[in-house]
Short mmCIF file of C-alpha atoms in Angstrom, two decimals:
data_model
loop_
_atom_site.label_atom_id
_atom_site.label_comp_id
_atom_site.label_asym_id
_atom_site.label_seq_id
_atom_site.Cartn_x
_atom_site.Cartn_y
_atom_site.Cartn_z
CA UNK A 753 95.54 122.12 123.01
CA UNK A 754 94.37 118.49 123.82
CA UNK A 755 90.88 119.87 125.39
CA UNK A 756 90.57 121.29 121.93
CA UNK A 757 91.18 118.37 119.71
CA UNK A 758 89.31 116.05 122.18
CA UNK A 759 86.55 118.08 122.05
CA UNK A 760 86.72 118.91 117.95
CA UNK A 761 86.99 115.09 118.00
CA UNK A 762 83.52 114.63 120.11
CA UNK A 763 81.72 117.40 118.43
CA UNK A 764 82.56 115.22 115.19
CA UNK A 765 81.07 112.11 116.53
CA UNK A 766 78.23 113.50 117.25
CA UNK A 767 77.67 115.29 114.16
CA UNK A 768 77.68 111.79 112.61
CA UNK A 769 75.64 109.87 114.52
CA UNK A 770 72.69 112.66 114.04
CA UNK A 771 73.30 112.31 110.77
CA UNK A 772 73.42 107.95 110.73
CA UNK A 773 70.97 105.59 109.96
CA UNK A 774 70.54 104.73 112.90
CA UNK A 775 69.78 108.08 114.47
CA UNK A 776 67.28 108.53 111.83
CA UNK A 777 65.60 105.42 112.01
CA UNK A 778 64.78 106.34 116.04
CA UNK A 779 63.77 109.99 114.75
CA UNK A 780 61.03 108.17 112.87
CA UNK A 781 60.18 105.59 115.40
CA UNK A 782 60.32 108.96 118.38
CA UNK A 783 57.81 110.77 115.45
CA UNK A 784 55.27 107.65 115.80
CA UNK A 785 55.46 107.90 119.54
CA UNK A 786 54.38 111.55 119.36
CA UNK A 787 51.59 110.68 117.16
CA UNK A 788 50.39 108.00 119.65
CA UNK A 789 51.14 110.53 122.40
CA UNK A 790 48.52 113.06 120.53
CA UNK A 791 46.11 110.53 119.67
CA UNK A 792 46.17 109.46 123.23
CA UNK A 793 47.21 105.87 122.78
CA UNK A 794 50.25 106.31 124.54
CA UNK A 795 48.70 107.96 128.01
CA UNK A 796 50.55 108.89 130.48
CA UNK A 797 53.55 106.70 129.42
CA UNK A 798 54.04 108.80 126.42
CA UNK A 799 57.51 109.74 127.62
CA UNK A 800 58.40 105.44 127.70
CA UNK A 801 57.01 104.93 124.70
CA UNK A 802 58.72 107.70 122.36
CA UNK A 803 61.81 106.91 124.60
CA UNK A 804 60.98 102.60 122.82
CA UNK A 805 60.06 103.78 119.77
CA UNK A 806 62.89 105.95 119.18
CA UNK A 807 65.20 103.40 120.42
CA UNK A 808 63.70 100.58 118.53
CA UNK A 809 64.44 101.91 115.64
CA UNK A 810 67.90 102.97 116.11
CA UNK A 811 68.21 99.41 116.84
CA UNK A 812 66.46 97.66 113.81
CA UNK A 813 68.56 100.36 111.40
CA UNK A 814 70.69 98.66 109.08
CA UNK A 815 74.69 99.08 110.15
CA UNK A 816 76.43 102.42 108.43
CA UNK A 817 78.72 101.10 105.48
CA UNK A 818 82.37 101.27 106.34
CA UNK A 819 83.73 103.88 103.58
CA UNK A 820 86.04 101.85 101.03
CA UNK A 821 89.77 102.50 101.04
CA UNK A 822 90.91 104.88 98.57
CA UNK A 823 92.72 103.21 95.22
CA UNK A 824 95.78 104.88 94.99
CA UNK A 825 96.43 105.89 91.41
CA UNK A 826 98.64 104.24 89.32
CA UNK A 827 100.79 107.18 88.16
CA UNK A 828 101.63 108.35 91.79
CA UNK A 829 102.31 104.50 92.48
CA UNK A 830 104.79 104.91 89.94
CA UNK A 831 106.29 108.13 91.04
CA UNK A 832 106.83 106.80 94.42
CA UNK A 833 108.32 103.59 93.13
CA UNK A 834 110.66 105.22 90.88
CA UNK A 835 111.76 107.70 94.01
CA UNK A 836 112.60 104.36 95.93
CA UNK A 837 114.33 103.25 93.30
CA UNK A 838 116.68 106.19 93.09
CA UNK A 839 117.48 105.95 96.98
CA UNK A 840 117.84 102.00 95.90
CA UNK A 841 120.66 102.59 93.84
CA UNK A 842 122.28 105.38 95.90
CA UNK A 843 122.18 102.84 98.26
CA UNK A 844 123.74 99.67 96.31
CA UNK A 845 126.48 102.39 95.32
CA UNK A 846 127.96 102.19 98.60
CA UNK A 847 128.07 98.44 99.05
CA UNK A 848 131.07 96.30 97.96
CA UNK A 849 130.36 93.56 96.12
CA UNK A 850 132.28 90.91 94.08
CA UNK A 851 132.95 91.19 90.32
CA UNK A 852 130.52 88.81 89.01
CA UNK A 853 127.70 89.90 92.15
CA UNK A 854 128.15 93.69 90.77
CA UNK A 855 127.60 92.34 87.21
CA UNK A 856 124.41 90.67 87.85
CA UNK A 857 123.05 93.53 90.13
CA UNK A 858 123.76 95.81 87.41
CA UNK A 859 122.16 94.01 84.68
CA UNK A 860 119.20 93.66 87.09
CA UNK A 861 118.90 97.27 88.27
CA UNK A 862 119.34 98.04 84.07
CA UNK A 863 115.93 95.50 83.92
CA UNK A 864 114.05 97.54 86.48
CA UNK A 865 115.19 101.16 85.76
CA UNK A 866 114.02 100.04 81.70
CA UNK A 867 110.64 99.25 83.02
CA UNK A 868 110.04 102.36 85.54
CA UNK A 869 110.97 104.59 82.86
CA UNK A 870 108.34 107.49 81.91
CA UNK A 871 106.45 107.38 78.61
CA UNK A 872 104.80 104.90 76.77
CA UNK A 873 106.81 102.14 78.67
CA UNK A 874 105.41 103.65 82.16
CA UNK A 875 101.89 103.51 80.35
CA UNK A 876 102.14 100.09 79.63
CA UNK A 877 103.44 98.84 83.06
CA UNK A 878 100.37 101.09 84.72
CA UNK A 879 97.98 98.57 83.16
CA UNK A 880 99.24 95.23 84.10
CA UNK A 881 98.46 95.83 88.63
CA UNK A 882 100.89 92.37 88.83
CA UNK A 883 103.78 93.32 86.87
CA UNK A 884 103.56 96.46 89.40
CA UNK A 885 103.15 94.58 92.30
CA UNK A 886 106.28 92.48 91.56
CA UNK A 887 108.38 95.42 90.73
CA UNK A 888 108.13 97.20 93.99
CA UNK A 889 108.13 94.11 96.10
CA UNK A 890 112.23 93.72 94.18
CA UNK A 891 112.57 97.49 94.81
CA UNK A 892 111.20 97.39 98.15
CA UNK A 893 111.95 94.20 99.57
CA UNK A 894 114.11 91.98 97.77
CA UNK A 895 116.71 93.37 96.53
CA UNK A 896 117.55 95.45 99.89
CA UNK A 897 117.21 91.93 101.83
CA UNK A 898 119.49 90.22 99.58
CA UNK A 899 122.37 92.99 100.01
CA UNK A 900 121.70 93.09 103.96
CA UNK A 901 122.17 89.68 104.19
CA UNK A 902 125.25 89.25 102.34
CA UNK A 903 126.48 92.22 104.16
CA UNK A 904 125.84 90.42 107.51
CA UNK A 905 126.86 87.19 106.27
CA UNK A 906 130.11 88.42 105.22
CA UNK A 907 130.86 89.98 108.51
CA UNK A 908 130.73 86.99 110.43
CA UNK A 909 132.32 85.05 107.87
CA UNK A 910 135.43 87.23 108.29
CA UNK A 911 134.98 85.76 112.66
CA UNK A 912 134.67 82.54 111.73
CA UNK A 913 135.71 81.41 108.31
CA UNK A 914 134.26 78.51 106.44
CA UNK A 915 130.99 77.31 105.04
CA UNK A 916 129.63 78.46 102.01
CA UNK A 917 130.69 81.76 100.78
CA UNK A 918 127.81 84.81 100.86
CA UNK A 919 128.55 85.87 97.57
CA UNK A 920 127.67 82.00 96.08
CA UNK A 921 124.41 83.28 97.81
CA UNK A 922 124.11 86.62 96.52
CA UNK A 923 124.70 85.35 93.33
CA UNK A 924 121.71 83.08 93.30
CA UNK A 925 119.34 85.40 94.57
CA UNK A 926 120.35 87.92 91.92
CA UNK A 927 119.95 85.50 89.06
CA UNK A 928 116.05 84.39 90.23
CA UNK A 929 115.58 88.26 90.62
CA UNK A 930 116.99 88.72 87.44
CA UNK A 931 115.04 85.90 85.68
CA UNK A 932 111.80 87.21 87.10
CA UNK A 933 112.67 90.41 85.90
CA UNK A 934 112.94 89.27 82.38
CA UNK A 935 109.45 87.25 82.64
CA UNK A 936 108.01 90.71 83.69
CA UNK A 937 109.31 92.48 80.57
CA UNK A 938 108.21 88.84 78.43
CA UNK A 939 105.01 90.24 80.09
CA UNK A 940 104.75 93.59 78.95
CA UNK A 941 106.24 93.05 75.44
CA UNK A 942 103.32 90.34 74.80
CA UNK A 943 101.10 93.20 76.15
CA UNK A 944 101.90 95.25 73.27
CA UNK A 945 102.25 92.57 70.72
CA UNK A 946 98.72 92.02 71.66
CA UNK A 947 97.81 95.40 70.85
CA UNK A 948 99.50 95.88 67.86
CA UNK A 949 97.87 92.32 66.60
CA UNK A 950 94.67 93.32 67.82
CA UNK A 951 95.17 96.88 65.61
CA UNK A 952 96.23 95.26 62.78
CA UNK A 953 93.36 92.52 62.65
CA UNK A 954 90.55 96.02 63.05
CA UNK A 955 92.67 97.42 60.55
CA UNK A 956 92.08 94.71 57.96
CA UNK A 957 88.63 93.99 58.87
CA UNK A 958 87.77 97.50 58.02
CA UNK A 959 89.67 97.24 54.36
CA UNK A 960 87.35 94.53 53.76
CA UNK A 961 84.01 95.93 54.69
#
């Protein structure tokens, strides 16, 4: 099985470099060596000098272009984001947290399930690649790092008492998640004010004409 793949995996390296630049750049410098060859210019060294031609101009070819990485789409971006949401929340289900931690994780998770959800909202949040960007790095990353922590925090705190409690912590780092999460819907509801101004002002300017 690995002879096979190594040698599907040569087979396909060579099929692109005969088809490179580069590879055709020596095919025409090899072609000028045979026409010196038949002209007799190139003698008896014919064999060097399509051998320097052709390699010549594999050298002087410009480099191949490295192919760009695909753009994932916006809609699948979504649809993956929402599915880490959902483990998300199965997740935060299972940890314990204190009354007024719970409340402020709750009002957050209300913020971000609001904005992921499908329609015209979706639509809106597809457009704006920051808003997006922000929204999975709390889904992703933030949110999960802030309930780890307090979860570790906690258990050593029950070794050794003292210092400041997690939950002061958790607390904190809820609210700034939570007050980022309201600038991101600010965001997106001056997105569509926006629109509707900009509909009304075509509106009017076509009464008037």
């Amino acid at each position: 099985m690995a002879t096979s793949r190594n040698g599907g995996g040569a087979g396909a390296r060579v099929l692109g470099y005969l088809e490179s630049k580069k590879n055709l750049a020596g095919c025409a410098g090899g072609v000028a060596g045979l026409v010196l060859t038949v002209t007799g210019v190139a003698g008896t060294f014919w064999p060097l000098v399509v051998a320097g031609l052709y390699g010549a101009g594999a050298l002087i070819a410009p480099p191949e272009r490295a192919a760009l990485p695909p753009v994932p789409d916006a809609t699948e971006e979504l649809g993956a984001l929402r599915e880490d949401f959902r483990r998300l929340r199965e997740y935060l289900a299972e940890v314990e947290l204190t009354p007024a931690a719970g409340g402020r994780l709750t009002e957050l998770m209300e913020l971000y399930g609001a904005m992921l959800d499908p329609g015209w909202v979706a639509d809106v949040l597809a457009g704006d690649p920051e808003t997006v960007h922000a929204l999975s790095r709390g889904i992703r990353q933030d949110v999960p790092e802030c309930v780890d922590g307090y979860n570790r925090t906690r258990w050593w705190t029950r070794l050794t008492p003292g210092g400041d409690p997690p939950e002061r912590h958790l607390e904190r780092q809820l609210s700034a998640l939570h007050d980022e999460a309201e600038r991101m819907t600010a965001s997106l509801r001056e997105t569509e004010a926006r629109r509707q101004q900009t509909h009304t002002t075509y509106l009017e300017g076509r009464r008037e004409s």
